[in-house]
Short mmCIF file of C-alpha atoms in Angstrom, two decimals:
data_model
loop_
_atom_site.label_atom_id
_atom_site.label_comp_id
_atom_site.label_asym_id
_atom_site.label_seq_id
_atom_site.Cartn_x
_atom_site.Cartn_y
_atom_site.Cartn_z
CA MET M 1180 -7.54 11.12 5.48
CA GLU M 1181 -9.83 11.21 2.49
CA ALA M 1182 -8.46 12.12 -0.92
CA LEU M 1183 -11.75 12.02 -2.80
CA ARG M 1184 -15.43 11.96 -1.90
CA LEU M 1185 -18.26 11.40 -4.35
CA GLU M 1186 -21.70 12.41 -3.12
CA SER M 1187 -24.87 11.31 -4.92
CA ILE M 1188 -23.29 11.37 -8.36
CA GLY M 1189 -25.76 10.84 -11.20
CA LYS M 1190 -25.42 10.99 -14.97
CA THR M 1191 -28.09 10.80 -17.63
CA PHE M 1192 -27.84 10.87 -21.41
CA GLY M 1193 -31.32 11.88 -22.52
CA SER M 1194 -33.67 9.24 -21.12
CA PHE M 1195 -30.80 6.83 -20.36
CA THR M 1196 -29.43 6.74 -16.80
CA ALA M 1197 -25.71 5.93 -16.92
CA LEU M 1198 -25.03 6.50 -13.19
CA SER M 1199 -27.40 6.68 -10.23
CA ASN M 1200 -26.67 7.87 -6.68
CA ILE M 1201 -22.96 7.03 -6.57
CA ASN M 1202 -21.46 7.59 -3.11
CA LEU M 1203 -17.84 6.72 -2.45
CA THR M 1204 -14.90 7.86 -0.32
CA VAL M 1205 -11.29 7.14 -1.33
CA GLU M 1206 -8.56 7.47 1.29
CA ARG M 1207 -5.17 9.04 0.62
CA GLY M 1208 -2.64 6.58 -0.76
CA GLU M 1209 -5.34 4.02 -1.53
CA PHE M 1210 -5.48 1.97 -4.75
CA VAL M 1211 -9.11 1.56 -5.79
CA CYS M 1212 -10.39 -0.35 -8.82
CA PHE M 1213 -13.72 0.29 -10.53
CA LEU M 1214 -14.71 -3.18 -11.78
CA GLY M 1215 -17.67 -4.21 -13.87
CA PRO M 1216 -18.88 -5.35 -17.28
CA SER M 1217 -18.96 -3.13 -20.36
CA GLY M 1218 -21.67 -0.48 -20.05
CA CYS M 1219 -21.84 -0.52 -16.24
CA GLY M 1220 -20.77 3.14 -15.95
CA LYS M 1221 -17.24 2.76 -14.61
CA THR M 1222 -15.50 4.77 -17.37
CA THR M 1223 -18.19 7.45 -17.23
CA LEU M 1224 -17.57 7.78 -13.48
CA LEU M 1225 -13.81 8.11 -14.02
CA ARG M 1226 -14.36 10.79 -16.66
CA ILE M 1227 -16.64 12.70 -14.28
CA ILE M 1228 -13.92 12.63 -11.60
CA ALA M 1229 -11.49 13.97 -14.21
CA GLY M 1230 -13.88 16.70 -15.37
CA LEU M 1231 -13.96 15.25 -18.89
CA GLU M 1232 -17.66 14.55 -18.42
CA GLN M 1233 -20.11 16.71 -16.46
CA GLN M 1234 -22.27 14.93 -13.89
CA SER M 1235 -26.02 15.56 -14.02
CA SER M 1236 -26.20 15.67 -10.23
CA GLY M 1237 -24.00 15.29 -7.19
CA THR M 1238 -20.80 16.68 -5.72
CA ILE M 1239 -17.09 15.85 -6.07
CA ILE M 1240 -14.81 16.76 -3.16
CA GLN M 1241 -11.05 16.37 -3.72
CA ASN M 1242 -8.71 17.02 -0.80
CA GLY M 1243 -11.45 19.02 0.93
CA ARG M 1244 -12.13 21.20 -2.14
CA ASP M 1245 -15.34 21.14 -4.17
CA VAL M 1246 -14.21 20.50 -7.76
CA SER M 1247 -17.65 19.57 -9.11
CA GLN M 1248 -17.78 22.42 -11.62
CA LEU M 1249 -14.08 22.93 -12.28
CA PRO M 1250 -12.54 22.23 -15.71
CA PRO M 1251 -9.97 19.41 -16.01
CA ALA M 1252 -7.00 21.78 -15.94
CA ALA M 1253 -8.08 23.12 -12.55
CA ARG M 1254 -8.25 19.68 -10.95
CA ASP M 1255 -5.24 17.99 -9.40
CA TYR M 1256 -4.78 14.66 -11.14
CA GLY M 1257 -2.74 12.72 -13.70
CA ILE M 1258 -4.42 10.37 -16.14
CA VAL M 1259 -3.39 7.41 -18.31
CA PHE M 1260 -5.77 6.41 -21.08
CA GLN M 1261 -6.26 2.97 -22.60
CA SER M 1262 -4.48 4.13 -25.78
CA TYR M 1263 -1.73 5.91 -23.74
CA ALA M 1264 -2.31 9.04 -25.96
CA LEU M 1265 1.41 9.81 -26.31
CA PHE M 1266 2.39 12.55 -28.74
CA PRO M 1267 3.99 10.69 -31.68
CA ASN M 1268 6.01 13.74 -32.81
CA LEU M 1269 7.64 14.22 -29.38
CA THR M 1270 10.45 12.16 -27.87
CA VAL M 1271 9.83 10.10 -24.74
CA ALA M 1272 11.55 12.79 -22.66
CA ASP M 1273 9.42 15.54 -24.20
CA ASN M 1274 6.24 13.51 -23.63
CA VAL M 1275 7.09 13.13 -19.94
CA ALA M 1276 8.01 16.80 -19.70
CA TYR M 1277 4.83 18.05 -21.37
CA GLY M 1278 2.92 18.97 -18.21
CA LEU M 1279 5.99 20.57 -16.63
CA VAL M 1280 6.59 22.74 -19.70
CA ASN M 1281 2.97 23.91 -19.59
CA ARG M 1282 3.52 24.92 -15.97
CA ARG M 1283 6.55 26.95 -17.02
CA LYS M 1284 9.06 25.05 -14.93
CA GLY M 1285 12.76 25.78 -15.45
CA LYS M 1286 14.78 23.70 -17.93
CA ALA M 1287 17.09 22.28 -15.28
CA GLU M 1288 14.16 21.30 -13.06
CA ILE M 1289 12.36 19.67 -15.99
CA LYS M 1290 15.45 17.73 -17.05
CA ALA M 1291 16.03 16.44 -13.53
CA ARG M 1292 12.38 15.48 -13.04
CA VAL M 1293 12.19 13.65 -16.38
CA ALA M 1294 15.35 11.68 -15.58
CA GLU M 1295 13.97 10.81 -12.14
CA LEU M 1296 10.66 9.56 -13.55
CA LEU M 1297 12.18 7.56 -16.42
CA ALA M 1298 14.45 5.84 -13.90
CA LEU M 1299 11.45 5.23 -11.65
CA VAL M 1300 9.53 3.43 -14.42
CA GLY M 1301 12.58 1.46 -15.53
CA LEU M 1302 13.36 3.40 -18.73
CA PRO M 1303 16.44 5.49 -17.84
CA ASP M 1304 17.85 5.49 -21.39
CA ALA M 1305 14.58 5.89 -23.34
CA GLY M 1306 14.47 9.72 -23.35
CA PRO M 1307 15.72 10.29 -26.94
CA LYS M 1308 13.39 7.65 -28.43
CA TYR M 1309 10.02 8.31 -30.04
CA PRO M 1310 6.86 6.40 -28.98
CA SER M 1311 6.89 4.41 -32.23
CA GLN M 1312 10.29 3.02 -31.23
CA CYS M 1313 8.93 1.70 -27.94
CA SER M 1314 7.04 -1.51 -27.21
CA GLY M 1315 3.50 -1.42 -25.83
CA GLY M 1316 4.77 -2.05 -22.33
CA GLN M 1317 7.34 0.72 -22.63
CA GLN M 1318 4.70 3.15 -23.93
CA GLN M 1319 2.55 2.32 -20.92
CA ARG M 1320 5.44 3.20 -18.62
CA VAL M 1321 6.06 6.46 -20.46
CA ALA M 1322 2.37 7.36 -20.09
CA LEU M 1323 2.61 6.63 -16.36
CA ALA M 1324 5.72 8.79 -16.03
CA ARG M 1325 3.97 11.64 -17.85
CA ALA M 1326 0.92 11.35 -15.58
CA LEU M 1327 3.15 11.50 -12.48
CA ALA M 1328 5.38 14.34 -13.70
CA THR M 1329 3.46 17.15 -11.99
CA SER M 1330 3.22 15.18 -8.70
CA PRO M 1331 -0.60 15.00 -8.74
CA SER M 1332 -2.49 13.98 -5.63
CA LEU M 1333 -4.68 11.64 -7.70
CA LEU M 1334 -3.77 9.19 -10.48
CA LEU M 1335 -6.57 8.02 -12.82
CA LEU M 1336 -6.05 4.93 -14.97
CA ASP M 1337 -8.52 4.00 -17.71
CA GLU M 1338 -7.81 0.30 -18.48
CA PRO M 1339 -4.10 1.06 -18.98
CA LEU M 1340 -3.06 -2.60 -19.45
CA SER M 1341 -5.84 -3.85 -21.71
CA ALA M 1342 -3.92 -3.30 -24.98
CA LEU M 1343 -1.02 -5.50 -23.87
CA ASP M 1344 -0.59 -9.23 -24.33
CA ALA M 1345 -1.21 -11.47 -21.33
CA LYS M 1346 2.41 -12.06 -20.28
CA VAL M 1347 3.39 -8.38 -20.44
CA ARG M 1348 0.14 -7.40 -18.70
CA GLU M 1349 0.86 -9.78 -15.83
CA ARG M 1350 4.40 -8.44 -15.37
CA LEU M 1351 3.35 -4.80 -15.54
CA ARG M 1352 0.59 -5.36 -12.98
CA GLY M 1353 3.25 -6.07 -10.39
CA GLU M 1354 5.35 -3.12 -11.53
CA LEU M 1355 2.35 -0.78 -11.42
CA ARG M 1356 1.45 -1.82 -7.86
CA SER M 1357 5.05 -1.49 -6.72
CA LEU M 1358 5.31 1.97 -8.33
CA GLN M 1359 2.06 3.13 -6.72
CA ARG M 1360 3.25 2.07 -3.29
CA LYS M 1361 6.63 3.71 -3.80
CA VAL M 1362 5.15 7.03 -4.92
CA GLY M 1363 2.20 6.84 -2.51
CA VAL M 1364 -0.21 8.50 -4.93
CA THR M 1365 -3.94 7.86 -4.51
CA THR M 1366 -4.96 5.79 -7.53
CA ILE M 1367 -8.26 4.92 -9.18
CA MET M 1368 -8.22 2.41 -12.01
CA VAL M 1369 -11.01 1.31 -14.32
CA THR M 1370 -10.90 -2.31 -15.44
CA HIS M 1371 -13.16 -5.14 -16.58
CA ASP M 1372 -10.44 -7.68 -15.76
CA GLN M 1373 -11.26 -9.42 -12.47
CA GLU M 1374 -7.77 -10.80 -11.95
CA GLU M 1375 -6.31 -7.34 -12.47
CA ALA M 1376 -8.64 -5.75 -9.93
CA LEU M 1377 -8.20 -8.46 -7.30
CA SER M 1378 -4.40 -8.45 -7.56
CA LEU M 1379 -3.91 -4.66 -7.60
CA ALA M 1380 -6.57 -3.01 -5.48
CA ASP M 1381 -6.75 -2.17 -1.80
CA ARG M 1382 -10.51 -1.96 -2.39
CA VAL M 1383 -12.68 -3.02 -5.32
CA VAL M 1384 -15.78 -1.08 -6.36
CA VAL M 1385 -18.04 -3.52 -8.21
CA MET M 1386 -20.44 -1.68 -10.53
CA ASN M 1387 -23.52 -2.93 -12.35
CA GLN M 1388 -25.95 -0.98 -14.52
CA GLY M 1389 -24.92 2.44 -13.23
CA VAL M 1390 -24.88 1.66 -9.51
CA ILE M 1391 -22.34 0.35 -7.01
CA ASP M 1392 -23.24 -3.19 -5.96
CA GLN M 1393 -20.42 -3.61 -3.43
CA VAL M 1394 -17.26 -1.99 -2.13
CA GLY M 1395 -14.70 -4.05 -0.24
CA THR M 1396 -11.25 -5.58 -0.17
CA PRO M 1397 -10.55 -8.14 -2.91
CA LEU M 1398 -11.08 -10.95 -0.39
CA GLU M 1399 -14.35 -9.47 0.87
CA VAL M 1400 -15.97 -9.04 -2.54
CA TYR M 1401 -14.87 -12.53 -3.60
CA GLU M 1402 -15.78 -14.46 -0.44
CA GLN M 1403 -18.64 -12.32 0.90
CA ALA M 1404 -20.53 -11.21 -2.20
CA ALA M 1405 -23.30 -8.78 -1.27
CA THR M 1406 -25.51 -9.50 -4.31
CA PRO M 1407 -26.09 -12.34 -6.79
CA PHE M 1408 -24.47 -10.18 -9.48
CA VAL M 1409 -21.21 -9.81 -7.53
CA ALA M 1410 -21.15 -13.54 -6.75
CA ASP M 1411 -21.71 -14.43 -10.38
CA PHE M 1412 -19.45 -11.77 -11.90
CA LEU M 1413 -16.36 -12.50 -9.82
CA GLY M 1414 -14.85 -15.86 -10.72
CA ARG M 1415 -16.89 -19.02 -11.21
CA ILE M 1416 -19.91 -19.90 -9.10
CA ASN M 1417 -22.36 -22.71 -8.49
CA ALA M 1418 -25.88 -21.29 -8.10
CA LEU M 1419 -27.78 -24.24 -6.64
CA ASP M 1420 -31.55 -24.44 -6.26
CA ALA M 1421 -32.30 -25.02 -2.58
CA GLU M 1422 -35.07 -24.99 0.03
CA CYS M 1423 -34.62 -23.36 3.41
CA LEU M 1424 -35.28 -25.70 6.35
CA GLY M 1425 -34.70 -23.01 9.00
CA ALA M 1426 -31.82 -22.30 11.40
CA GLY M 1427 -29.30 -22.05 8.56
CA ARG M 1428 -30.14 -25.48 7.09
CA TYR M 1429 -30.87 -25.89 3.39
CA ARG M 1430 -31.89 -28.86 1.28
CA VAL M 1431 -30.26 -29.19 -2.14
CA GLY M 1432 -31.86 -32.15 -3.89
CA GLN M 1433 -31.58 -34.92 -1.30
CA VAL M 1434 -28.65 -33.28 0.51
CA GLU M 1435 -28.90 -31.10 3.62
CA LEU M 1436 -26.30 -28.37 4.12
CA GLN M 1437 -25.65 -26.29 7.21
CA THR M 1438 -24.69 -22.70 6.41
CA ALA M 1439 -23.78 -19.50 8.22
CA ALA M 1440 -26.85 -17.85 6.66
CA ASN M 1441 -30.01 -18.16 8.76
CA SER M 1442 -32.24 -15.28 7.69
CA ALA M 1443 -34.40 -17.10 5.14
CA ALA M 1444 -37.79 -18.40 6.29
CA ALA M 1445 -38.36 -22.15 6.41
CA GLY M 1446 -39.93 -23.44 3.20
CA ARG M 1447 -38.57 -20.62 1.07
CA ARG M 1448 -36.95 -21.49 -2.25
CA VAL M 1449 -33.55 -19.81 -2.65
CA LYS M 1450 -30.28 -19.95 -4.55
CA LEU M 1451 -27.26 -21.27 -2.69
CA TYR M 1452 -24.03 -19.82 -4.09
CA LEU M 1453 -20.84 -21.87 -3.69
CA ARG M 1454 -17.45 -21.42 -5.38
CA PRO M 1455 -15.88 -24.43 -7.16
CA GLU M 1456 -13.24 -24.52 -4.39
CA ASP M 1457 -15.89 -24.69 -1.63
CA ARG M 1458 -15.67 -28.48 -1.39
CA HIS M 1459 -13.69 -31.43 -0.06
CA VAL M 1460 -12.45 -33.77 -2.77
CA GLU M 1461 -9.68 -35.81 -1.15
CA ARG M 1462 -10.10 -39.55 -0.84
CA ASP M 1463 -11.40 -39.25 2.73
CA ALA M 1464 -14.40 -37.28 1.44
CA ALA M 1465 -15.96 -40.67 0.80
CA HIS M 1466 -16.11 -41.21 4.58
CA SER M 1467 -17.81 -37.89 5.32
CA SER M 1468 -21.43 -37.87 6.50
CA GLN M 1469 -22.11 -35.45 3.63
CA ALA M 1470 -20.26 -37.57 1.05
CA LEU M 1471 -21.54 -37.40 -2.50
CA ARG M 1472 -20.76 -39.44 -5.59
CA GLY M 1473 -20.91 -38.01 -9.07
CA ARG M 1474 -19.75 -38.54 -12.62
CA VAL M 1475 -17.44 -36.05 -14.35
CA GLN M 1476 -19.23 -34.68 -17.40
CA ARG M 1477 -16.60 -32.20 -18.63
CA ILE M 1478 -13.19 -30.86 -17.65
CA ASP M 1479 -12.00 -27.33 -18.42
CA PHE M 1480 -8.21 -27.26 -18.26
CA LEU M 1481 -7.02 -23.79 -17.15
CA GLY M 1482 -3.27 -24.20 -16.81
CA THR M 1483 -2.41 -24.56 -13.12
CA PHE M 1484 -5.82 -26.00 -12.24
CA CYS M 1485 -8.96 -27.36 -13.85
CA LEU M 1486 -12.72 -27.09 -13.33
CA ALA M 1487 -14.74 -30.27 -13.59
CA GLU M 1488 -18.49 -30.31 -14.16
CA VAL M 1489 -19.86 -33.15 -12.03
CA HIS M 1490 -23.38 -34.57 -11.98
CA ALA M 1491 -24.43 -36.08 -8.65
CA GLU M 1492 -27.90 -37.67 -8.51
CA ALA M 1493 -28.30 -36.69 -4.86
CA LEU M 1494 -28.00 -32.99 -5.78
CA GLY M 1495 -30.28 -33.25 -8.78
CA GLN M 1496 -28.21 -30.63 -10.62
CA PRO M 1497 -24.65 -30.30 -11.91
CA VAL M 1498 -21.93 -28.71 -9.82
CA THR M 1499 -18.51 -27.38 -10.89
CA LEU M 1500 -15.56 -28.44 -8.72
CA TYR M 1501 -12.03 -27.09 -8.55
CA TYR M 1502 -9.08 -29.50 -8.81
CA SER M 1503 -5.38 -28.68 -8.71
CA LEU M 1504 -3.20 -30.49 -11.24
CA ASN M 1505 -1.85 -32.70 -8.45
CA GLN M 1506 -5.39 -33.66 -7.46
CA LEU M 1507 -6.24 -34.29 -11.11
CA ARG M 1508 -3.45 -36.88 -11.28
CA ASP M 1509 -3.66 -38.29 -7.74
CA LEU M 1510 -7.45 -38.78 -7.83
CA SER M 1511 -7.50 -39.95 -11.47
CA ILE M 1512 -9.98 -37.24 -12.47
CA ARG M 1513 -11.09 -37.60 -16.10
CA GLU M 1514 -14.28 -37.33 -18.12
CA GLY M 1515 -16.62 -40.20 -17.28
CA ALA M 1516 -14.89 -40.98 -13.97
CA GLN M 1517 -16.79 -41.35 -10.69
CA VAL M 1518 -15.62 -38.93 -7.99
CA SER M 1519 -16.30 -38.49 -4.27
CA PHE M 1520 -16.74 -35.05 -2.77
CA SER M 1521 -18.61 -33.06 -0.14
CA LEU M 1522 -19.76 -29.43 -0.22
CA ARG M 1523 -18.64 -26.86 2.34
CA GLY M 1524 -22.01 -25.45 3.28
CA GLU M 1525 -20.49 -22.98 5.75
CA ARG M 1526 -18.98 -21.10 2.78
CA ALA M 1527 -22.33 -20.63 1.02
CA ARG M 1528 -23.98 -17.30 0.22
CA VAL M 1529 -27.78 -17.35 0.06
CA PHE M 1530 -29.82 -15.08 -2.19
CA GLY M 1531 -33.40 -14.51 -3.20
CA ALA M 1532 -36.32 -16.66 -4.15
CA VAL M 1533 -36.02 -19.01 -7.11
#
């Protein structure tokens, strides 16, 4: 069942169009991430859902009720801001209890609910503390507990992990997803962090310049990009100049690749999009009919893997290849080394004229 439906949402600031014709349905219990670069409109869209910003056009339906013109207090949601926005003069317990107090709940009920939520977010003994006595990760948990206190049907998260260091952010990602599943609350999160969106979301909404470019599962938006922007924005990509030969065949330099895409007309110049991992690089690649030889120009070491920029004369353009650390050692990959590889044409996405 749907928890939220956005119909033709638009937002303009004077002559500037921040959002244009946004249509989206979010199911109950779903975790959805709005993902995109700065200025794409994702935070503006979240604020419109919350009633903190008024849309210029369109309708917002929450749980079957039109909330398009309702003030924030009349909408059923909890929200966590990037800065957490905790009250510094209130204890952790009083911060969590804030919404319940405003709803005139009884003291015993409030005390029990606060204890339940602090235990849920892993801070059972933090009630007497003040926010300044808590770490960034603990403050984030307190903000989550406060947002969940009134049992809202919708949880809105505005880049809640961005102020944390990488290690804490990675740990809290898992805790946030586990908490969301346990509570079952429909959640919408804004983020510009691809890894965050892909690891947390049931569906990712990729936004670009005020419009939605693609909506899909993390695997769908990564492997089946609907537009060049999505392909380029998510992860690393090789955008290779190619010529369509017809029937799903494309020529890249002197190399012919067979792809699953067959809609381009023969003779058309296109871009062939392949991920760095869309290749074979083991020693037996040298025996493939599509075997290529190239020289490693540069290696970017990224911890558990590396990306090597390789120039192969047959392609006529550089290509970035993924290597695990084991492959790096076993295949003696280093700058200046000759490597054998073949491209997995069946994984390619094809877009537009060059």
